CSV table of C-alpha atoms and ligand atoms in Angstrom, one decimal:
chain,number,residue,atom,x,y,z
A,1,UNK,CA,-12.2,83.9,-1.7
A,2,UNK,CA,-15.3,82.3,-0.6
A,3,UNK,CA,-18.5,82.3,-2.4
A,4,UNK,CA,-21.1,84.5,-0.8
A,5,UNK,CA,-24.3,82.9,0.1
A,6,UNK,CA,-27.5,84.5,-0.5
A,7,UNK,CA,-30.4,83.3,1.0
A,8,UNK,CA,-33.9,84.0,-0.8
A,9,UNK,CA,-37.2,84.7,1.1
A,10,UNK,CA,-38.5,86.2,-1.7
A,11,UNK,CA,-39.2,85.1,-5.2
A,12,UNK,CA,-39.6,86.7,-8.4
A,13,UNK,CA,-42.9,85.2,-8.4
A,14,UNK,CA,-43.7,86.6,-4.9
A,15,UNK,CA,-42.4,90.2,-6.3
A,16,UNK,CA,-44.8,89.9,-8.8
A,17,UNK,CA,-47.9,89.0,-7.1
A,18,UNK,CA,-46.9,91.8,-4.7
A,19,UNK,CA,-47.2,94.4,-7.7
A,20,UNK,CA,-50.2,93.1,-8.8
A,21,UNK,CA,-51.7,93.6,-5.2
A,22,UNK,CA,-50.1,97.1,-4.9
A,23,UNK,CA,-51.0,98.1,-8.5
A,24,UNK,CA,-54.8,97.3,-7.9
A,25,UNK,CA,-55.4,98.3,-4.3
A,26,UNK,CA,-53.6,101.3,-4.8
A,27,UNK,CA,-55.1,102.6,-8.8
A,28,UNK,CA,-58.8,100.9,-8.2
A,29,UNK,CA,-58.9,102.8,-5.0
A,30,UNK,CA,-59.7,106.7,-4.2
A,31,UNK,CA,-57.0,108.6,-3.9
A,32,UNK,CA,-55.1,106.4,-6.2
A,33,UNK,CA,-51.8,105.7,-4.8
A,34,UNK,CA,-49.1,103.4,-5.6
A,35,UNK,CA,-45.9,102.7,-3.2
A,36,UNK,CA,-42.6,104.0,-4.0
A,37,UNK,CA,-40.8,100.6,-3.8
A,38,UNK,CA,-41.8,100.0,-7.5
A,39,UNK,CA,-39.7,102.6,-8.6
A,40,UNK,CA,-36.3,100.8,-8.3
A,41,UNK,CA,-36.1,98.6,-11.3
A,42,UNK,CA,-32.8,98.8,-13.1
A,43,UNK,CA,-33.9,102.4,-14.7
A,44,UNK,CA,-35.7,103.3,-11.5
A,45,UNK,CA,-32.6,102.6,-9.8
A,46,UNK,CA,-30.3,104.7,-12.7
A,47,UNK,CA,-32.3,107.6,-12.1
A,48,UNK,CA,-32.2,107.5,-8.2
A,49,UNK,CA,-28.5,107.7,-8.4
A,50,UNK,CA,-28.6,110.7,-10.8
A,51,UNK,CA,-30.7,112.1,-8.2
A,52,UNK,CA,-28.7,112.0,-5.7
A,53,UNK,CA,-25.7,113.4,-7.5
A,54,UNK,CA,-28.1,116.7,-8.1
A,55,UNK,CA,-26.9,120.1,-6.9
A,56,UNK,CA,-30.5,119.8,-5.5
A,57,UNK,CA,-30.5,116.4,-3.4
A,58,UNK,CA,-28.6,117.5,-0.6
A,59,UNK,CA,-29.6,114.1,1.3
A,60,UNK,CA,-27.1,111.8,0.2
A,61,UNK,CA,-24.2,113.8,0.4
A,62,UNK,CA,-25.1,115.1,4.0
A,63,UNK,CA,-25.7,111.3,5.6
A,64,UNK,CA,-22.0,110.8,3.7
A,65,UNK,CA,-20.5,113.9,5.3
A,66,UNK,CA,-22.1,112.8,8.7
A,67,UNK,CA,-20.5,108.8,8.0
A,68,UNK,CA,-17.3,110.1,7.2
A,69,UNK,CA,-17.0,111.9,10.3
A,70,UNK,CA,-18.8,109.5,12.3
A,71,UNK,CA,-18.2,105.9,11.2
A,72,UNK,CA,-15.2,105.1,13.7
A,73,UNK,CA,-17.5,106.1,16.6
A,74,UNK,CA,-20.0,104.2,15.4
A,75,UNK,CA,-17.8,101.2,15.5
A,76,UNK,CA,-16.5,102.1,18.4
A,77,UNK,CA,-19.9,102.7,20.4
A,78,UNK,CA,-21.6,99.7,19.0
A,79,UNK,CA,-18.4,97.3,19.1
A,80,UNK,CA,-20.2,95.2,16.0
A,81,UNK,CA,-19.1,92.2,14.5
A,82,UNK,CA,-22.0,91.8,12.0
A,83,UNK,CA,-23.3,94.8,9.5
A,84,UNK,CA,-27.1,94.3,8.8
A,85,UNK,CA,-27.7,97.0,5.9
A,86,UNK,CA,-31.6,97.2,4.9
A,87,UNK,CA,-32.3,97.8,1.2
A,88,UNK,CA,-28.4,97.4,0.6
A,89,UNK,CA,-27.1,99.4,-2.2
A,90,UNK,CA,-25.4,102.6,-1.7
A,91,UNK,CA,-21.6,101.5,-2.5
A,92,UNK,CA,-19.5,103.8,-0.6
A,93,UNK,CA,-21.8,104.1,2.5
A,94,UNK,CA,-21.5,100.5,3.1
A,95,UNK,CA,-17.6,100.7,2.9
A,96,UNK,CA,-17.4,103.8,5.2
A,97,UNK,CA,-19.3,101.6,7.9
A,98,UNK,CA,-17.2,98.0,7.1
A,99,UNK,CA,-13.5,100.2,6.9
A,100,UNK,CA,-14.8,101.9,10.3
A,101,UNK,CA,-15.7,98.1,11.8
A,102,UNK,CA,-12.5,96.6,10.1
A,103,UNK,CA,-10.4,99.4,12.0
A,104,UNK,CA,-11.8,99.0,15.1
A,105,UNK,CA,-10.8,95.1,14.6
A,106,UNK,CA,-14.3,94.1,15.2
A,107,UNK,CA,-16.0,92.8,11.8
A,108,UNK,CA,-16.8,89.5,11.0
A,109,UNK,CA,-19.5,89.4,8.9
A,110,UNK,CA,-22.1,91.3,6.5
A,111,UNK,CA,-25.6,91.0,5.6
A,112,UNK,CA,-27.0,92.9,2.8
A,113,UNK,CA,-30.7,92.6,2.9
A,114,UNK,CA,-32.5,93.5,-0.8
A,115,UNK,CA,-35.8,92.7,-2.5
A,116,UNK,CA,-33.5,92.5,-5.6
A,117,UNK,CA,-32.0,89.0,-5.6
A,118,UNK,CA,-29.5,89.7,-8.9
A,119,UNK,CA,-28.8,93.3,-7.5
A,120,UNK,CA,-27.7,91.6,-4.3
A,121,UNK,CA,-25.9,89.2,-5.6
A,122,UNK,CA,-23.1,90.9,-7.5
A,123,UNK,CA,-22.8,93.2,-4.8
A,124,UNK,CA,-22.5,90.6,-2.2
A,125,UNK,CA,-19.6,89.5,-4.5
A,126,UNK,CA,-17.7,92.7,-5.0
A,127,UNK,CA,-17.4,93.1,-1.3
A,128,UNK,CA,-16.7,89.7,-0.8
A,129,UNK,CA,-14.0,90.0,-2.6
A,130,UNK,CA,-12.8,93.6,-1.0
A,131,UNK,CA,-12.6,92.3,2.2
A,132,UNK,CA,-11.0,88.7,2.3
A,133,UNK,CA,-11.9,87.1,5.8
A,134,UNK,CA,-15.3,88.4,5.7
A,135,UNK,CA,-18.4,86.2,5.8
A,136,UNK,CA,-21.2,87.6,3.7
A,137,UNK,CA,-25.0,86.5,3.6
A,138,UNK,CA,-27.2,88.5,0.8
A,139,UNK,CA,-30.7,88.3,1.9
A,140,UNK,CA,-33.4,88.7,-0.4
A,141,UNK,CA,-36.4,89.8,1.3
A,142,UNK,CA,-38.4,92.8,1.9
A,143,UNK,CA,-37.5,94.2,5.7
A,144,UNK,CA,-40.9,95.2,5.8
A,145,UNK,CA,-42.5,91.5,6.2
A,146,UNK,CA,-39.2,89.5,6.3
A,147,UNK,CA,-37.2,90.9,9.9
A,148,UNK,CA,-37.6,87.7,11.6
A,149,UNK,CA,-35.1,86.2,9.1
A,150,UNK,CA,-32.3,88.4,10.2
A,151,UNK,CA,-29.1,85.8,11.3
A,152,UNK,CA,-28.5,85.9,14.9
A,153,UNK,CA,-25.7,86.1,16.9
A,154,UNK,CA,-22.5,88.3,17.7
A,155,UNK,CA,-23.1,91.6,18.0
A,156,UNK,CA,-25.3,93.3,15.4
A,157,UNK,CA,-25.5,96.4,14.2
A,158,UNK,CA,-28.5,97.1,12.0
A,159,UNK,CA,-28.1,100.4,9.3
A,160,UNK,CA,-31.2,101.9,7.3
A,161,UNK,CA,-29.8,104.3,5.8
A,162,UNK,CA,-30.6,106.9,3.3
A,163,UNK,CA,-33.7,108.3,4.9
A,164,UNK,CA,-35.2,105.4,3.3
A,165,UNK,CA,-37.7,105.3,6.7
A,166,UNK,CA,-39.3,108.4,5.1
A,167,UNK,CA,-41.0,106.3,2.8
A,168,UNK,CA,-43.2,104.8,5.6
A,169,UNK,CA,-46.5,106.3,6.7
A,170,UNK,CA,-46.7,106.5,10.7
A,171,UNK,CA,-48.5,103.0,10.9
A,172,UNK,CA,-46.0,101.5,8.8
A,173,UNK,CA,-42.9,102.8,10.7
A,174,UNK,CA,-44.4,101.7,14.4
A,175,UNK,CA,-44.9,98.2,13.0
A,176,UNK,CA,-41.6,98.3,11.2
A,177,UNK,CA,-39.6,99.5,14.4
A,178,UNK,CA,-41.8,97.0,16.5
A,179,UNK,CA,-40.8,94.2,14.3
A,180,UNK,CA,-37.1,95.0,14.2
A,181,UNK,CA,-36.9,95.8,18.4
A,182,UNK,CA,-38.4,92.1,18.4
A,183,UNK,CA,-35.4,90.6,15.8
A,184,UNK,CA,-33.0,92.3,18.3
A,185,UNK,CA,-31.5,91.9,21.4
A,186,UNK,CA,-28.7,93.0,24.1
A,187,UNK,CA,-25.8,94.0,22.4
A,188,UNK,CA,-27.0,94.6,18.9
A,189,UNK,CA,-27.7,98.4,17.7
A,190,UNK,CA,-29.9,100.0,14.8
A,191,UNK,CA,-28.0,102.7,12.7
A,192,UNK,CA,-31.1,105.2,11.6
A,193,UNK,CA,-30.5,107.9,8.9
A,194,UNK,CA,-33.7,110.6,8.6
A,195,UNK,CA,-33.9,113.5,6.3
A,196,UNK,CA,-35.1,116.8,9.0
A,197,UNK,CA,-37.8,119.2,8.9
A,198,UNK,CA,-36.4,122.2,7.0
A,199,UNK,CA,-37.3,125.7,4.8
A,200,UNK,CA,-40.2,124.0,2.0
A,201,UNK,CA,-38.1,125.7,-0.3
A,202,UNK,CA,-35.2,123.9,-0.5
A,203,UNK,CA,-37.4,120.6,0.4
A,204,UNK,CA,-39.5,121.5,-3.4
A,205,UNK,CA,-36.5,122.3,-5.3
A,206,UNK,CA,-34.6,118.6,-4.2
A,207,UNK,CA,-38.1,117.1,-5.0
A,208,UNK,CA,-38.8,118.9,-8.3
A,209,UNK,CA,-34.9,119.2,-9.4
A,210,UNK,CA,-34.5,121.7,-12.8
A,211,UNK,CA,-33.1,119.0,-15.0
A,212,UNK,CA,-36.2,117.0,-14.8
A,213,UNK,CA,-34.4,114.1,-13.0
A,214,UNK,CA,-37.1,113.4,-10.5
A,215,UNK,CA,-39.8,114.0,-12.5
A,216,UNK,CA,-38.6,110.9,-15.1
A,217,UNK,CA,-37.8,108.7,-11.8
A,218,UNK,CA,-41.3,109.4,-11.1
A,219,UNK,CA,-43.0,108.4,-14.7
A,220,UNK,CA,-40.5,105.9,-14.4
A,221,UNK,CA,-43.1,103.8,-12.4
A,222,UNK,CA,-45.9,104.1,-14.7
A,223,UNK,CA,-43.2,102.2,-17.1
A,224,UNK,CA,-42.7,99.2,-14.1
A,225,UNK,CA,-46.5,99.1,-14.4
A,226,UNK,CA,-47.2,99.3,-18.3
A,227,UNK,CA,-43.8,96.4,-18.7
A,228,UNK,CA,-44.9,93.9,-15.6
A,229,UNK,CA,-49.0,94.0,-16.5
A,230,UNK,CA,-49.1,95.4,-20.1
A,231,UNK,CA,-50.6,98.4,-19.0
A,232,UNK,CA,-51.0,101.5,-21.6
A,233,UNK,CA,-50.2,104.4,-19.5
A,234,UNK,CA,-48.5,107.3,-21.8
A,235,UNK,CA,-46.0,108.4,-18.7
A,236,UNK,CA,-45.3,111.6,-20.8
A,237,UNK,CA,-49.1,112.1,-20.1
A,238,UNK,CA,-48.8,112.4,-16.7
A,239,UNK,CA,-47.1,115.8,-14.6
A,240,UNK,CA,-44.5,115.5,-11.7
A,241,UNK,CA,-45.7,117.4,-9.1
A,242,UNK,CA,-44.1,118.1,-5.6
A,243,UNK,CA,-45.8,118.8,-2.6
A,244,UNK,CA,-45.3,119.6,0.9
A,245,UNK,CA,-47.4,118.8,3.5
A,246,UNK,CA,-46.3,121.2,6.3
A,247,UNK,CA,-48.9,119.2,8.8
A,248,UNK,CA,-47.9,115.6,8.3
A,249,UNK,CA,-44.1,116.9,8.0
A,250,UNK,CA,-44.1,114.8,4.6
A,251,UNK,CA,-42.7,115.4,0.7
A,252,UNK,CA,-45.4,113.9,-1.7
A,253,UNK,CA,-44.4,113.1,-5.0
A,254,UNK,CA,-48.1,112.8,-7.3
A,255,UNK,CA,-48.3,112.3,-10.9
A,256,UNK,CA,-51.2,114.7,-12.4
A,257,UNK,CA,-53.4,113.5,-15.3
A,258,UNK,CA,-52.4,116.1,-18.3
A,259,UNK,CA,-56.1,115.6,-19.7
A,260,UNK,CA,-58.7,113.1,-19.6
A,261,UNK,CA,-57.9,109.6,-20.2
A,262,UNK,CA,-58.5,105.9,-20.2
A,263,UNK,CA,-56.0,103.7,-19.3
A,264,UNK,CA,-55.9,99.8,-19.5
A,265,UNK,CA,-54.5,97.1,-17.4
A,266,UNK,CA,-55.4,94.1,-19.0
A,267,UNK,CA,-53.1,91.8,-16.6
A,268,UNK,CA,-55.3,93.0,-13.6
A,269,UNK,CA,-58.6,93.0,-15.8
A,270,UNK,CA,-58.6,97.3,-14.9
A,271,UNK,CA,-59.6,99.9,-16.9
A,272,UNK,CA,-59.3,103.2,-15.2
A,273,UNK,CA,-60.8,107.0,-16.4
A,274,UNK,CA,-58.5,109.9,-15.4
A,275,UNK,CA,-60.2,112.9,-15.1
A,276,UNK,CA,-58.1,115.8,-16.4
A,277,UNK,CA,-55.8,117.0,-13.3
A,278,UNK,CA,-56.6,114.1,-11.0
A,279,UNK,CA,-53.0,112.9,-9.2
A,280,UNK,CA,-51.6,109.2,-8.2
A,281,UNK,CA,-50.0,109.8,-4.8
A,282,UNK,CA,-46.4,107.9,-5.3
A,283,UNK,CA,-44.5,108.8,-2.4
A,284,UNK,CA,-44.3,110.0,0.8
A,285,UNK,CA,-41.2,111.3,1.7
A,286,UNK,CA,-41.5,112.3,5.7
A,287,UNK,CA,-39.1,115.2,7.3
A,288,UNK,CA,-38.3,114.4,10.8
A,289,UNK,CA,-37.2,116.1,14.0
A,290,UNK,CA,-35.1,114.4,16.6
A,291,UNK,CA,-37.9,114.5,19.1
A,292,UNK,CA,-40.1,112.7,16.9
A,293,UNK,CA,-37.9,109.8,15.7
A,294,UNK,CA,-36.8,109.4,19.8
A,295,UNK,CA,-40.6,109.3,20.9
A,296,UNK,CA,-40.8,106.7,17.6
A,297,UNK,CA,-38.2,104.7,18.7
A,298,UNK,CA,-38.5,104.7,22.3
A,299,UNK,CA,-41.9,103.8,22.1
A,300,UNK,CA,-41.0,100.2,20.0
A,301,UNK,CA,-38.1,99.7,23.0
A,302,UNK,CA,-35.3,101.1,21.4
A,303,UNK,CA,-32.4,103.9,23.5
A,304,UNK,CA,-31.3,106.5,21.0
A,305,UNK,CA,-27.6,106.9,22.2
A,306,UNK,CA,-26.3,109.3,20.2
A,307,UNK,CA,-27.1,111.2,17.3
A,308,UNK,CA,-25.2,113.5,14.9
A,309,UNK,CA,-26.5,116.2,11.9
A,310,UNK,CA,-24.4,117.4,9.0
A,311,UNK,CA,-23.2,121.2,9.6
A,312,UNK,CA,-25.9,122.8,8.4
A,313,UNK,CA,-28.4,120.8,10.1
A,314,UNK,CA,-30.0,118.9,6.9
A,315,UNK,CA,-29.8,115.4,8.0
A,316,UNK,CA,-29.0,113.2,10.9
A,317,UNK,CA,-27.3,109.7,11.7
A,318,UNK,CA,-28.4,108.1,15.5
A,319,UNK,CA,-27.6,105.4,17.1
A,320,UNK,CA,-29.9,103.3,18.9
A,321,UNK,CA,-29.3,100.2,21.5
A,322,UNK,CA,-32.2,98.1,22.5
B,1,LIG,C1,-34.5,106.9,-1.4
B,1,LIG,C2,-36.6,107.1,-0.4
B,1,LIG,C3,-34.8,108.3,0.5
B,1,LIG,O1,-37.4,109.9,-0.4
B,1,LIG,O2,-35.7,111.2,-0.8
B,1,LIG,C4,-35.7,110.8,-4.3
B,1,LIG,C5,-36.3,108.7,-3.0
B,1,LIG,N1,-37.8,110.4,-4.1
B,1,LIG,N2,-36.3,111.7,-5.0
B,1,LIG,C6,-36.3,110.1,-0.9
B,1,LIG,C7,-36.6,109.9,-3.8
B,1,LIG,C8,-37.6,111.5,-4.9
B,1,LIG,C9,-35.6,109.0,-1.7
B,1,LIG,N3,-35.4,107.8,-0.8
């Protein structure tokens, strides 16, 4: 078996000067925000795969229900050699998508893209070594700066999967589809998976689960922040709180001061008073309809071709061409 090659754009040094940035911009600023991509260290990243095993988090098992019924047309509509997966990770996903290409006797070659370089890297490996023949390149990069690094050639197909797109504010998805319509061209494809608009309900109760599971993945960030820049934050001081914003068609996830408190960043020189019940905004999570994401896509130059939803109607797969 050959040795997988990953190719870094991104250091751990550039990680974290990026955290600092994000950390101040976001907590020196009012309303105090931080971005959700801080969440995923190697807790972060336990916790998000308890989440998505909750009776609550319907999203991953609908976008797997959809692949399993749709990842041979997939292969067969896009007729890809090469498997582009942004913010690679979700094990079974991946194989449902490579099994489908392998079947339909296209596959040549895989590209995981991460901005976790050791994550990456003995994943690369385990598939590497489930599919002899197959060429893999890890990329370590973050596909919201890094697109123009993507390898060319053959036919591509491109998946962001997950409903990870949710995670971007409407500025942030038209540069993001802008910049990946300009990475592609004739014959390669973008494989989109979006969480829909549905009953607030049901959209609370997967964001603010009964055993508590979010609500740690959600302090879990205040931990990144207090290990990385020696901060003091007491994450058990701080509330998960879930909110729905039916106008913007977005899940927020805050943390709410408990009481009134100072907390130090001595890395970043900050020193920050919470008033009692004042909320860090760390995640947007945005609910889509088809309409919308069509009008999004078709607007950065992309076709959507086809598109599928789970029974139920929770979540949806499409296919775009360029
Ligand atoms: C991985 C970004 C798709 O927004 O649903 C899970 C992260 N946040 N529970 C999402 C998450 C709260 C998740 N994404």
């Amino acid at each position: 078996m050959s040795e997988p090659v990953v190719e870094r754009h991104l250091t751990p040094d550039d990680l974290a000067k990026s955290l600092r940035r994000d950390v101040y911009d976001g907590l020196a600023a009012a309303p105090r925000t931080l971005p959700p991509k801080w969440f995923y260290d190697e807790r972060g990243s336990g916790l998000f795969e308890e989440i998505t095993r909750l009776e609550e988090y319907y999203l991953t098992r609908a976008e797997k229900a959809i692949l399993r019924g749709r990842a041979a047309e997939v292969a067969a509509e896009t007729g890809a050699d090469t498997l582009i997966e942004l913010g690679a990770g979700s094990g079974e996903k991946t194989r449902l998508l490579l099994g489908a290409l392998r079947s339909a006797g296209t596959l040549r070659r895989y590209v995981p893209v991460d901005v976790s370089g050791d994550f990456l890297a003995a994943s690369a490996r385990r598939i590497g070594a489930e599919y002899p023949g197959l060429s893999v390149r890890a990329i370590v990069a973050d596909f919201e700066r890094h697109l123009d690094v993507l390898p060319d050639g053959g036919r591509r197909l491109v998946a962001f999967l997950g409903s990870t797109v949710g995670n971007l504010s409407p500025a942030e998805r038209r540069s993001f589809y802008g910049g990946l319509r300009a990475a592609l061209g004739p014959g390669d494809s973008l494989l989109l998976g979006f969480d829909l608009v549905k009953d607030p309900v049901r959209l609370l109760a997967a964001y603010d689960d009964a055993q508590g599971v979010t609500a740690e993945f959600n302090r879990n960030v205040l931990r990144v922040v207090n290990r990385e820049l020696g901060a003091d934050f007491v994450p058990e001081a701080f509330e998960h709180v879930a909110v729905w914003d039916a106008e913007a068609e977005w899940m927020e996830m805050r943390l709410r001061s408990a009481t009134g408190q100072r907390v130090r960043i001595p890395d970043l020189d900050l020193e920050l008073d919470f008033a009692a019940g004042e909320e860090i905004r760390t995640e947007i999570s945005a609910k889509f309809r088809l309409a919308g994401v069509r009008a999004e896509l078709e607007g950065a130059g992309f076709a959507v071709e086809h598109w599928w939803t789970d029974p139920p109607g929770d979540f949806a797969l499409c296919v775009a061409g360029v």
